Short mmCIF file of C-alpha atoms in Angstrom, two decimals:
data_model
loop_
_atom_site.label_atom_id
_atom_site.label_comp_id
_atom_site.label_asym_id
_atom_site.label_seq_id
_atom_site.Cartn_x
_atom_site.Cartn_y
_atom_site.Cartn_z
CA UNK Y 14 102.93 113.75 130.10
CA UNK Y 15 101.76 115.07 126.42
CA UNK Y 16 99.13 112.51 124.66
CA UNK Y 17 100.36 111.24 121.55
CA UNK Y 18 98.01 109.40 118.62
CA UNK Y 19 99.34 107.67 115.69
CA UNK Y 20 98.16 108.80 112.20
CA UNK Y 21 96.02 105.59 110.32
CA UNK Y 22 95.67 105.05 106.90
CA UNK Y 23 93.21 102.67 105.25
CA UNK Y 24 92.56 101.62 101.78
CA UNK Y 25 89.02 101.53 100.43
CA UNK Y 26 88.12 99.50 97.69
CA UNK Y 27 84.62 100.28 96.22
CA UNK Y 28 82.89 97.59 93.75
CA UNK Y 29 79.92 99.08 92.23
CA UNK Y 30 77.20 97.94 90.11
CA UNK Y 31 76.81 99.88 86.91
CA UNK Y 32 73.48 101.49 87.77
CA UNK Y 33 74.51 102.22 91.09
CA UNK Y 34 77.66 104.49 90.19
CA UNK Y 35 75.18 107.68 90.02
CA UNK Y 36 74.14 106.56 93.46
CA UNK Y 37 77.69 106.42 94.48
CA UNK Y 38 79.10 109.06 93.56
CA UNK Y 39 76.34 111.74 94.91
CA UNK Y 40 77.23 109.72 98.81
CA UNK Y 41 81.03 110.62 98.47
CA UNK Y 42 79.76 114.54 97.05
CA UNK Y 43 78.16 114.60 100.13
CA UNK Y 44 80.85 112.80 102.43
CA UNK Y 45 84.41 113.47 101.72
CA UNK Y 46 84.42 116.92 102.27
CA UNK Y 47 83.58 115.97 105.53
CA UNK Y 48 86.92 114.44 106.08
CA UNK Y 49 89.04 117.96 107.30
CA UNK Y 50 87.00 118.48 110.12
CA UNK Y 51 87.96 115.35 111.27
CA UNK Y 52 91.59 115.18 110.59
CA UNK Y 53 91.56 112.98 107.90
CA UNK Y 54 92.34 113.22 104.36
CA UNK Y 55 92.12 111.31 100.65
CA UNK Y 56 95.44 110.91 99.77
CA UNK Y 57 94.70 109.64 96.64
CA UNK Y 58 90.80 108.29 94.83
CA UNK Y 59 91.69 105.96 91.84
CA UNK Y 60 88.28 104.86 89.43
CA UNK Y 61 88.14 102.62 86.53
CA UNK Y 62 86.85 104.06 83.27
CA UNK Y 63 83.23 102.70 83.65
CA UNK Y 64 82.58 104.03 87.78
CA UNK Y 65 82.43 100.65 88.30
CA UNK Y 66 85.66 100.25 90.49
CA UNK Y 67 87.46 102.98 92.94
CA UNK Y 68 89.67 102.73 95.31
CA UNK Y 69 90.75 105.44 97.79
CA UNK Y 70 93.31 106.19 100.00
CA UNK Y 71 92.16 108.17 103.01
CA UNK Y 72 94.27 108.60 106.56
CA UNK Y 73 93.53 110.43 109.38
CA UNK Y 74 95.37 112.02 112.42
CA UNK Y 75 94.24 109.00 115.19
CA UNK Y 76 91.92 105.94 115.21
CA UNK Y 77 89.55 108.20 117.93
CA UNK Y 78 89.46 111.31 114.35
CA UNK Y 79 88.60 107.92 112.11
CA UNK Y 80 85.92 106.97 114.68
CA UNK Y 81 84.60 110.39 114.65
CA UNK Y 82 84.12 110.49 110.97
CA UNK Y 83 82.91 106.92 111.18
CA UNK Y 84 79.53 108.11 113.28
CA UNK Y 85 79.18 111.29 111.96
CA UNK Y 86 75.22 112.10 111.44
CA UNK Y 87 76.04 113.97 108.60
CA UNK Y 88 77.33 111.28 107.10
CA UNK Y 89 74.46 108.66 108.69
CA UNK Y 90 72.34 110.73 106.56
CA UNK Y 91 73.82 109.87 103.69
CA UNK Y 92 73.88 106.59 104.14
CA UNK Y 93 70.27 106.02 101.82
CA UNK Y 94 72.81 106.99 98.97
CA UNK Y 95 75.18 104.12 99.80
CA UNK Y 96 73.25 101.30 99.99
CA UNK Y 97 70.98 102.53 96.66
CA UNK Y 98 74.34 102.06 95.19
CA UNK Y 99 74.38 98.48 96.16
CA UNK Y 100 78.57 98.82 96.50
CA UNK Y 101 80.64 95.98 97.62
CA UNK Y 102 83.36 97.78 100.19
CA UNK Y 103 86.29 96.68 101.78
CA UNK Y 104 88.22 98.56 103.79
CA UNK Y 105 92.00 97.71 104.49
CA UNK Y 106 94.00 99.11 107.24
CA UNK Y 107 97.37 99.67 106.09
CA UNK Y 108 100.99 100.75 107.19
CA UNK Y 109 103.73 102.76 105.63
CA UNK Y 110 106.73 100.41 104.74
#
């Protein structure tokens, strides 16, 4: 019998203090290119005219390729970047409708 995975999609929405945008944006330089070698891909990265606000679309093959990316040490590393930023993140799972 052939393993299947389902594809996931989540919704990211970044709120980010002004002086933290520089902050920001050098962690997702360093991180979303990252996201082909583990299936996944931004569908779509939406900011405000100020940094302040962005919102991304990202999905990935399976849950186990979003995992993967997840605990990444590459992007652990980064992860000095992120919370100099001080952003506010939620991330939604979502479905196609």
């Amino acid at each position: 019998m052939s393993h299947q995975t389902n594809p996931v999609t989540f919704v990211l929405i970044a709120r980010i203090p002004t002086e933290g945008v520089d902050s920001f944006r050098a962690y997702e330089e360093a991180v979303l290119p990252l996201l082909p070698e583990f299936n996944g891909c931004l569908e779509r990265r939406l900011r405000n005219p100020d940094g302040t606000i962005e919102m991304h679309v990202v999905s990935f093959a399976s849950d186990a390729d979003f995992q993967n990316y997840r605990s990444d040490p590459r992007r652990a590393a980064q992860a000095r970047l992120l919370e100099k930023s001080a952003a506010k993140l939620e991330l939604l799972p979502m479905t196609d409708v």
